[in-house]
Tab-separated table of C-alpha atoms and ligand atoms in Angstrom:
chain	number	residue	atom	x	y	z
A	1	UNK	CA	0.000	0.000	0.000
A	2	UNK	CA	2.772	2.341	0.948
A	3	UNK	CA	4.540	1.573	-2.342
A	4	UNK	CA	1.382	2.231	-4.267
A	5	UNK	CA	0.998	5.658	-2.665
A	6	UNK	CA	4.594	6.468	-3.523
A	7	UNK	CA	3.939	5.492	-7.106
A	8	UNK	CA	0.998	7.850	-7.305
A	9	UNK	CA	3.143	10.595	-5.861
A	10	UNK	CA	5.839	10.025	-8.451
A	11	UNK	CA	3.352	9.841	-11.288
A	12	UNK	CA	1.708	13.120	-10.408
A	13	UNK	CA	3.009	15.378	-13.157
A	14	UNK	CA	3.108	18.373	-10.844
A	15	UNK	CA	5.857	16.765	-8.797
A	16	UNK	CA	8.136	16.035	-11.716
A	17	UNK	CA	10.657	18.571	-12.982
A	18	UNK	CA	9.538	20.588	-15.971
A	19	UNK	CA	8.871	18.213	-18.811
A	20	UNK	CA	11.454	18.613	-21.534
A	21	UNK	CA	10.526	20.610	-24.589
A	22	UNK	CA	7.634	22.368	-22.936
A	23	UNK	CA	7.392	25.944	-21.804
A	24	UNK	CA	5.670	26.184	-18.418
A	25	UNK	CA	4.062	29.241	-16.887
A	26	UNK	CA	2.750	29.273	-13.308
A	27	UNK	CA	0.426	32.090	-12.310
A	28	UNK	CA	1.125	32.025	-8.579
A	29	UNK	CA	-1.714	33.425	-6.470
A	30	UNK	CA	-0.556	36.483	-4.533
A	31	UNK	CA	-3.998	37.930	-3.752
A	32	UNK	CA	-4.199	40.506	-6.490
A	33	UNK	CA	-0.476	41.139	-6.911
A	34	UNK	CA	1.609	39.531	-9.615
A	35	UNK	CA	3.995	36.556	-9.630
A	36	UNK	CA	4.350	34.720	-12.933
A	37	UNK	CA	6.942	31.943	-12.938
A	38	UNK	CA	8.185	30.832	-16.336
A	39	UNK	CA	10.319	27.743	-16.979
A	40	UNK	CA	11.665	27.487	-20.522
A	41	UNK	CA	12.073	24.274	-22.515
A	42	UNK	CA	15.816	24.591	-21.802
A	43	UNK	CA	15.126	24.539	-18.051
A	44	UNK	CA	15.909	28.209	-17.481
A	45	UNK	CA	13.568	30.272	-15.371
A	46	UNK	CA	12.193	33.776	-15.227
A	47	UNK	CA	9.926	35.054	-12.472
A	48	UNK	CA	7.950	38.148	-13.504
A	49	UNK	CA	7.108	40.002	-10.263
A	50	UNK	CA	7.267	38.791	-6.701
A	51	UNK	CA	3.952	39.600	-5.000
A	52	UNK	CA	3.510	41.622	-1.831
A	53	UNK	CA	5.795	42.190	1.148
A	54	UNK	CA	4.096	40.401	4.053
A	55	UNK	CA	5.138	40.063	7.710
A	56	UNK	CA	4.939	36.271	7.315
A	57	UNK	CA	6.503	36.292	3.807
A	58	UNK	CA	3.258	34.765	2.503
A	59	UNK	CA	3.836	35.618	-1.154
A	60	UNK	CA	7.543	34.752	-1.239
A	61	UNK	CA	6.658	31.360	0.293
A	62	UNK	CA	4.000	30.741	-2.337
A	63	UNK	CA	6.465	31.543	-5.123
A	64	UNK	CA	9.130	29.354	-3.530
A	65	UNK	CA	6.660	26.485	-3.363
A	66	UNK	CA	5.919	26.868	-7.079
A	67	UNK	CA	9.660	26.947	-7.812
A	68	UNK	CA	10.079	23.681	-5.902
A	69	UNK	CA	7.209	22.051	-7.766
A	70	UNK	CA	8.863	23.201	-10.998
A	71	UNK	CA	12.076	21.493	-9.875
A	72	UNK	CA	14.111	24.695	-9.757
A	73	UNK	CA	17.264	25.036	-7.683
A	74	UNK	CA	17.593	28.696	-8.572
A	75	UNK	CA	15.688	31.363	-10.457
A	76	UNK	CA	17.795	32.635	-13.346
A	77	UNK	CA	15.993	35.949	-13.770
A	78	UNK	CA	13.665	37.847	-11.474
A	79	UNK	CA	11.971	40.525	-13.555
A	80	UNK	CA	10.316	43.384	-11.664
A	81	UNK	CA	7.831	45.118	-13.963
A	82	UNK	CA	7.757	48.141	-11.607
A	83	UNK	CA	8.341	48.957	-7.983
A	84	UNK	CA	4.808	48.984	-6.566
A	85	UNK	CA	4.445	46.831	-3.479
A	86	UNK	CA	2.314	44.096	-5.067
A	87	UNK	CA	5.010	43.428	-7.701
A	88	UNK	CA	8.361	44.094	-6.032
A	89	UNK	CA	7.551	43.511	-2.359
A	90	UNK	CA	8.280	39.786	-2.150
A	91	UNK	CA	11.744	39.995	-3.752
A	92	UNK	CA	13.916	40.391	-0.615
A	93	UNK	CA	12.283	37.457	1.211
A	94	UNK	CA	12.336	35.268	-1.888
A	95	UNK	CA	16.035	35.943	-2.511
A	96	UNK	CA	16.714	34.477	0.934
A	97	UNK	CA	14.814	31.288	0.056
A	98	UNK	CA	16.301	30.525	-3.374
A	99	UNK	CA	19.320	31.860	-5.303
A	100	UNK	CA	18.570	34.433	-7.996
A	101	UNK	CA	20.848	34.898	-11.041
A	102	UNK	CA	19.994	38.389	-12.293
A	103	UNK	CA	17.365	40.999	-11.587
A	104	UNK	CA	15.722	42.750	-14.530
A	105	UNK	CA	14.021	46.104	-13.933
A	106	UNK	CA	13.191	49.379	-15.697
A	107	UNK	CA	15.840	51.374	-13.817
A	108	UNK	CA	15.578	53.050	-10.429
A	109	UNK	CA	12.215	53.449	-8.719
A	110	UNK	CA	10.665	56.896	-9.019
A	111	UNK	CA	8.511	56.386	-5.935
A	112	UNK	CA	10.813	56.642	-2.943
A	113	UNK	CA	9.359	59.600	-1.038
A	114	UNK	CA	6.925	57.808	1.266
A	115	UNK	CA	8.810	55.933	4.026
A	116	UNK	CA	7.259	52.565	3.090
A	117	UNK	CA	8.237	52.992	-0.554
A	118	UNK	CA	11.778	54.061	0.370
A	119	UNK	CA	12.176	51.082	2.681
A	120	UNK	CA	10.933	48.653	0.013
A	121	UNK	CA	13.278	50.163	-2.569
A	122	UNK	CA	16.263	49.827	-0.227
A	123	UNK	CA	15.286	46.241	0.573
A	124	UNK	CA	15.242	45.494	-3.158
A	125	UNK	CA	18.654	47.065	-3.652
A	126	UNK	CA	20.046	45.047	-0.760
A	127	UNK	CA	19.422	41.801	-2.685
A	128	UNK	CA	19.666	43.047	-6.293
A	129	UNK	CA	22.610	45.454	-6.288
A	130	UNK	CA	25.390	44.198	-8.562
A	131	UNK	CA	22.970	41.817	-10.288
A	132	UNK	CA	20.679	44.334	-11.991
A	133	UNK	CA	20.074	44.632	-15.722
A	134	UNK	CA	17.811	47.410	-17.012
A	135	UNK	CA	16.960	46.568	-20.614
A	136	UNK	CA	15.334	48.890	-23.131
A	137	UNK	CA	12.427	48.271	-25.501
A	138	UNK	CA	13.663	46.087	-28.341
A	139	UNK	CA	16.281	44.343	-26.168
A	140	UNK	CA	16.227	40.564	-25.826
A	141	UNK	CA	16.162	38.854	-22.455
A	142	UNK	CA	18.925	36.244	-22.808
A	143	UNK	CA	16.771	33.236	-21.955
A	144	UNK	CA	17.538	29.963	-23.718
A	145	UNK	CA	14.803	28.049	-25.488
A	146	UNK	CA	12.412	30.964	-26.060
A	147	UNK	CA	12.524	34.417	-27.553
A	148	UNK	CA	11.738	37.092	-24.966
A	149	UNK	CA	11.643	40.711	-26.055
A	150	UNK	CA	11.248	43.824	-23.964
A	151	UNK	CA	8.424	45.930	-25.410
A	152	UNK	CA	8.146	48.711	-22.803
A	153	UNK	CA	10.465	50.036	-20.127
A	154	UNK	CA	10.907	53.184	-18.077
A	155	UNK	CA	8.194	55.009	-20.011
A	156	UNK	CA	9.540	54.109	-23.469
A	157	UNK	CA	7.819	51.749	-25.888
A	158	UNK	CA	9.105	49.782	-28.853
A	159	UNK	CA	10.304	52.074	-31.625
A	160	UNK	CA	9.701	49.444	-34.314
A	161	UNK	CA	6.949	46.873	-34.559
A	162	UNK	CA	7.814	43.262	-33.902
A	163	UNK	CA	6.120	40.439	-35.793
A	164	UNK	CA	5.457	42.809	-38.657
A	165	UNK	CA	3.104	45.325	-37.113
A	166	UNK	CA	-0.350	46.043	-38.421
A	167	UNK	CA	-1.966	49.423	-39.164
A	168	UNK	CA	-4.843	49.779	-36.723
A	169	UNK	CA	-7.060	52.531	-38.201
A	170	UNK	CA	-10.482	51.193	-37.210
A	171	UNK	CA	-9.709	50.883	-33.500
A	172	UNK	CA	-7.532	54.012	-33.324
A	173	UNK	CA	-9.932	56.423	-35.055
A	174	UNK	CA	-12.248	57.234	-32.163
A	175	UNK	CA	-10.148	55.713	-29.398
A	176	UNK	CA	-10.386	57.326	-26.001
A	177	UNK	CA	-7.114	58.947	-24.928
A	178	UNK	CA	-6.014	59.374	-21.333
A	179	UNK	CA	-3.485	61.701	-19.733
A	180	UNK	CA	0.097	60.493	-19.397
A	181	UNK	CA	0.593	58.432	-16.246
A	182	UNK	CA	3.486	59.701	-14.165
A	183	UNK	CA	3.615	56.881	-11.610
A	184	UNK	CA	5.654	53.682	-11.536
A	185	UNK	CA	2.845	51.994	-13.512
A	186	UNK	CA	3.622	53.935	-16.690
A	187	UNK	CA	7.243	52.761	-16.496
A	188	UNK	CA	6.491	49.044	-16.470
A	189	UNK	CA	9.029	46.674	-17.973
A	190	UNK	CA	6.748	44.692	-20.280
A	191	UNK	CA	7.759	41.716	-22.386
A	192	UNK	CA	6.552	39.445	-25.150
A	193	UNK	CA	7.657	35.810	-25.048
A	194	UNK	CA	7.563	33.604	-28.117
A	195	UNK	CA	7.924	29.824	-28.320
A	196	UNK	CA	7.228	28.465	-31.794
A	197	UNK	CA	3.956	30.083	-32.805
A	198	UNK	CA	2.900	30.624	-29.179
A	199	UNK	CA	3.176	34.133	-27.737
A	200	UNK	CA	2.660	35.382	-24.189
A	201	UNK	CA	2.317	39.055	-23.277
A	202	UNK	CA	2.921	40.442	-19.757
A	203	UNK	CA	2.887	44.235	-19.431
A	204	UNK	CA	2.592	44.342	-15.637
A	205	UNK	CA	0.506	47.368	-14.675
A	206	UNK	CA	1.203	49.371	-17.830
A	207	UNK	CA	-1.193	52.281	-18.221
A	208	UNK	CA	-3.708	53.286	-20.901
A	209	UNK	CA	-1.528	56.038	-22.412
A	210	UNK	CA	1.328	53.598	-23.021
A	211	UNK	CA	-1.020	50.942	-24.406
A	212	UNK	CA	-2.154	53.557	-26.932
A	213	UNK	CA	1.478	54.152	-27.953
A	214	UNK	CA	1.849	50.416	-28.559
A	215	UNK	CA	-1.411	50.240	-30.541
A	216	UNK	CA	-1.814	53.428	-32.583
A	217	UNK	CA	-1.473	54.151	-35.408
A	218	UNK	CA	0.249	50.763	-35.839
A	219	UNK	CA	-0.262	47.782	-33.550
A	220	UNK	CA	3.385	47.089	-32.778
A	221	UNK	CA	2.843	43.767	-31.016
A	222	UNK	CA	0.867	41.710	-33.524
A	223	UNK	CA	-1.552	39.145	-32.101
A	224	UNK	CA	-0.872	37.027	-29.014
A	225	UNK	CA	-1.896	33.582	-27.840
A	226	UNK	CA	-1.955	34.213	-24.089
A	227	UNK	CA	-2.398	37.573	-22.394
A	228	UNK	CA	-1.964	38.333	-18.722
A	229	UNK	CA	-4.648	41.012	-18.377
A	230	UNK	CA	-2.796	44.206	-17.566
A	231	UNK	CA	-3.146	45.760	-14.103
A	232	UNK	CA	-5.008	42.802	-12.582
A	233	UNK	CA	-7.897	43.273	-15.016
A	234	UNK	CA	-7.734	46.968	-15.929
A	235	UNK	CA	-7.786	48.298	-12.364
A	236	UNK	CA	-10.082	51.347	-12.119
A	237	UNK	CA	-10.015	51.621	-15.920
A	238	UNK	CA	-6.422	52.860	-15.814
A	239	UNK	CA	-5.449	50.148	-18.329
A	240	UNK	CA	-7.212	48.078	-20.964
A	241	UNK	CA	-7.453	50.510	-23.885
A	242	UNK	CA	-9.683	48.729	-26.430
A	243	UNK	CA	-7.480	49.902	-29.331
A	244	UNK	CA	-4.711	47.781	-27.828
A	245	UNK	CA	-6.580	44.872	-26.242
A	246	UNK	CA	-8.862	44.217	-29.221
A	247	UNK	CA	-5.941	44.518	-31.676
A	248	UNK	CA	-3.640	42.007	-30.001
A	249	UNK	CA	-6.623	39.581	-30.033
A	250	UNK	CA	-5.478	37.167	-27.337
A	251	UNK	CA	-6.861	33.676	-27.731
A	252	UNK	CA	-6.808	33.088	-23.965
A	253	UNK	CA	-6.768	35.675	-21.159
A	254	UNK	CA	-5.550	35.065	-17.615
A	255	UNK	CA	-6.533	37.703	-15.057
A	256	UNK	CA	-4.460	37.871	-11.872
A	257	UNK	CA	-7.156	39.727	-9.978
A	258	UNK	CA	-7.700	39.605	-6.234
A	259	UNK	CA	-11.031	38.893	-4.529
A	260	UNK	CA	-11.592	42.637	-4.410
A	261	UNK	CA	-8.942	44.025	-6.709
A	262	UNK	CA	-9.050	44.605	-10.450
A	263	UNK	CA	-11.553	43.035	-12.866
A	264	UNK	CA	-14.697	45.078	-12.352
A	265	UNK	CA	-17.710	44.499	-14.604
A	266	UNK	CA	-16.710	46.934	-17.423
A	267	UNK	CA	-13.268	45.314	-17.626
A	268	UNK	CA	-14.810	41.852	-17.800
A	269	UNK	CA	-17.105	43.004	-20.610
A	270	UNK	CA	-14.178	44.490	-22.534
A	271	UNK	CA	-12.220	41.253	-22.267
A	272	UNK	CA	-15.242	39.166	-23.258
A	273	UNK	CA	-15.589	41.332	-26.405
A	274	UNK	CA	-12.051	40.603	-27.630
A	275	UNK	CA	-12.518	39.291	-31.183
A	276	UNK	CA	-12.039	35.523	-31.149
A	277	UNK	CA	-11.235	35.180	-27.434
A	278	UNK	CA	-11.760	31.541	-26.444
A	279	UNK	CA	-11.538	31.622	-22.659
A	280	UNK	CA	-11.016	33.871	-19.662
A	281	UNK	CA	-9.314	32.340	-16.609
A	282	UNK	CA	-9.209	34.163	-13.261
A	283	UNK	CA	-6.929	33.963	-10.244
A	284	UNK	CA	-9.863	34.828	-8.025
A	285	UNK	CA	-13.608	35.083	-8.129
A	286	UNK	CA	-14.247	38.819	-8.338
A	287	UNK	CA	-16.526	39.290	-5.324
A	288	UNK	CA	-17.776	42.688	-6.502
A	289	UNK	CA	-19.131	41.195	-9.742
A	290	UNK	CA	-22.252	39.182	-10.476
A	291	UNK	CA	-22.155	35.773	-12.179
A	292	UNK	CA	-22.313	37.320	-15.641
A	293	UNK	CA	-19.124	39.266	-14.930
A	294	UNK	CA	-17.057	36.362	-13.685
A	295	UNK	CA	-15.883	33.536	-15.909
A	296	UNK	CA	-17.078	29.915	-15.622
A	297	UNK	CA	-16.285	28.981	-11.973
A	298	UNK	CA	-14.326	25.937	-13.184
A	299	UNK	CA	-11.786	28.355	-14.686
A	300	UNK	CA	-11.295	30.332	-11.442
A	301	UNK	CA	-8.390	29.255	-9.233
A	302	UNK	CA	-9.682	30.662	-5.935
A	303	UNK	CA	-13.245	31.320	-4.832
A	304	UNK	CA	-12.736	32.575	-1.266
A	305	UNK	CA	-11.781	35.929	0.237
A	306	UNK	CA	-8.062	36.323	0.971
A	307	UNK	CA	-8.205	35.318	4.656
A	308	UNK	CA	-9.515	31.859	3.675
A	309	UNK	CA	-7.615	31.543	0.414
A	310	UNK	CA	-5.791	28.273	-0.373
A	311	UNK	CA	-3.635	29.968	-3.043
A	312	UNK	CA	-4.371	27.667	-5.945
A	313	UNK	CA	-2.613	28.544	-9.167
A	314	UNK	CA	-3.201	28.408	-12.876
A	315	UNK	CA	-0.538	26.687	-14.911
A	316	UNK	CA	0.072	26.827	-18.636
A	317	UNK	CA	2.064	24.135	-20.441
A	318	UNK	CA	3.073	24.923	-24.005
A	319	UNK	CA	4.111	22.117	-26.341
A	320	UNK	CA	6.552	22.750	-29.184
A	321	UNK	CA	4.030	21.687	-31.820
A	322	UNK	CA	1.738	24.592	-30.999
A	323	UNK	CA	-0.697	23.241	-28.430
A	324	UNK	CA	-0.976	24.601	-24.937
A	325	UNK	CA	-2.952	23.558	-21.893
A	326	UNK	CA	-4.195	25.667	-18.999
A	327	UNK	CA	-4.751	23.798	-15.717
A	328	UNK	CA	-6.503	24.968	-12.561
A	329	UNK	CA	-4.784	23.461	-9.498
A	330	UNK	CA	-7.973	23.816	-7.406
A	331	UNK	CA	-10.046	21.313	-9.368
A	332	UNK	CA	-7.630	19.888	-11.976
A	333	UNK	CA	-9.835	21.262	-14.733
A	334	UNK	CA	-7.717	21.760	-17.832
A	335	UNK	CA	-8.325	22.907	-21.373
A	336	UNK	CA	-6.092	22.570	-24.394
A	337	UNK	CA	-5.850	25.149	-27.161
A	338	UNK	CA	-4.259	25.029	-30.597
A	339	UNK	CA	-2.185	28.133	-31.309
A	340	UNK	CA	-3.772	30.078	-34.151
B	401	ZN	ZN1	-0.267	45.774	-9.438
């Protein structure tokens, strides 16, 4: 009996190191922050954002657990999209749990006036100094096995389109414009990752004005397979410009919302209207929304408020032949998509 149980344990795919020749992406639940752990087919790893700073290191522990499940002994790159607490706050604690190769960021934080922000910035420097790289739009992240390109950083966006670029007159004509954002959000280090025909876009909390620069008059990003909905599901309508979101036409959207953060009803409607979108997956049930403005519950990783949350994750496995599967660790529901 004991042997049988061991067998089951060994057979459980989650406990095996990253399967060769697949790209794996874990959307770790950090209660409305961001922590996206990517393991390339070559076994290299990139963590995009590190969740919140917590007295009990809750988010760093959750990321570390995912890294262990992925079979990682170190994280090659920790990429901080920007220095807000829900993205950069877990980095110091995490760096004490697992070795980190390099830190990628947009350059120095511009929000260091408030004591909490200054303290968080110093804590970041204490683990990242001497290991920082601050790439510019158009630069490649030197990850093996995938192509990862920086598309925004420190307020700049790609000068030239990648993947061809497509004039976007219909969506740009009457597009709503918003004032330039002068916070850390507008400086996000955003990237596009390509593996075969599969593409994944993570822009962190990039703001509406910068999305418009990426989308008009030419959509500089082309179309994407998987899209991490920007700013946790267009937080307070500060992101999610239709001219951008409807032009990149993601096949599948993953929203890293919290129980009460991001993804309000108008954002859900905008995502649902993406031409050709096949599914929306959510990190959390959005408690402020009715049933019609949450996805199918099977595709939601966590249903409870944060104090009862079990921190289930969504995981994406991309095969080299152009199929990818999203799995919900709460209920083992999975769906497979063919890259278009
Ligand atoms: Zn955020």
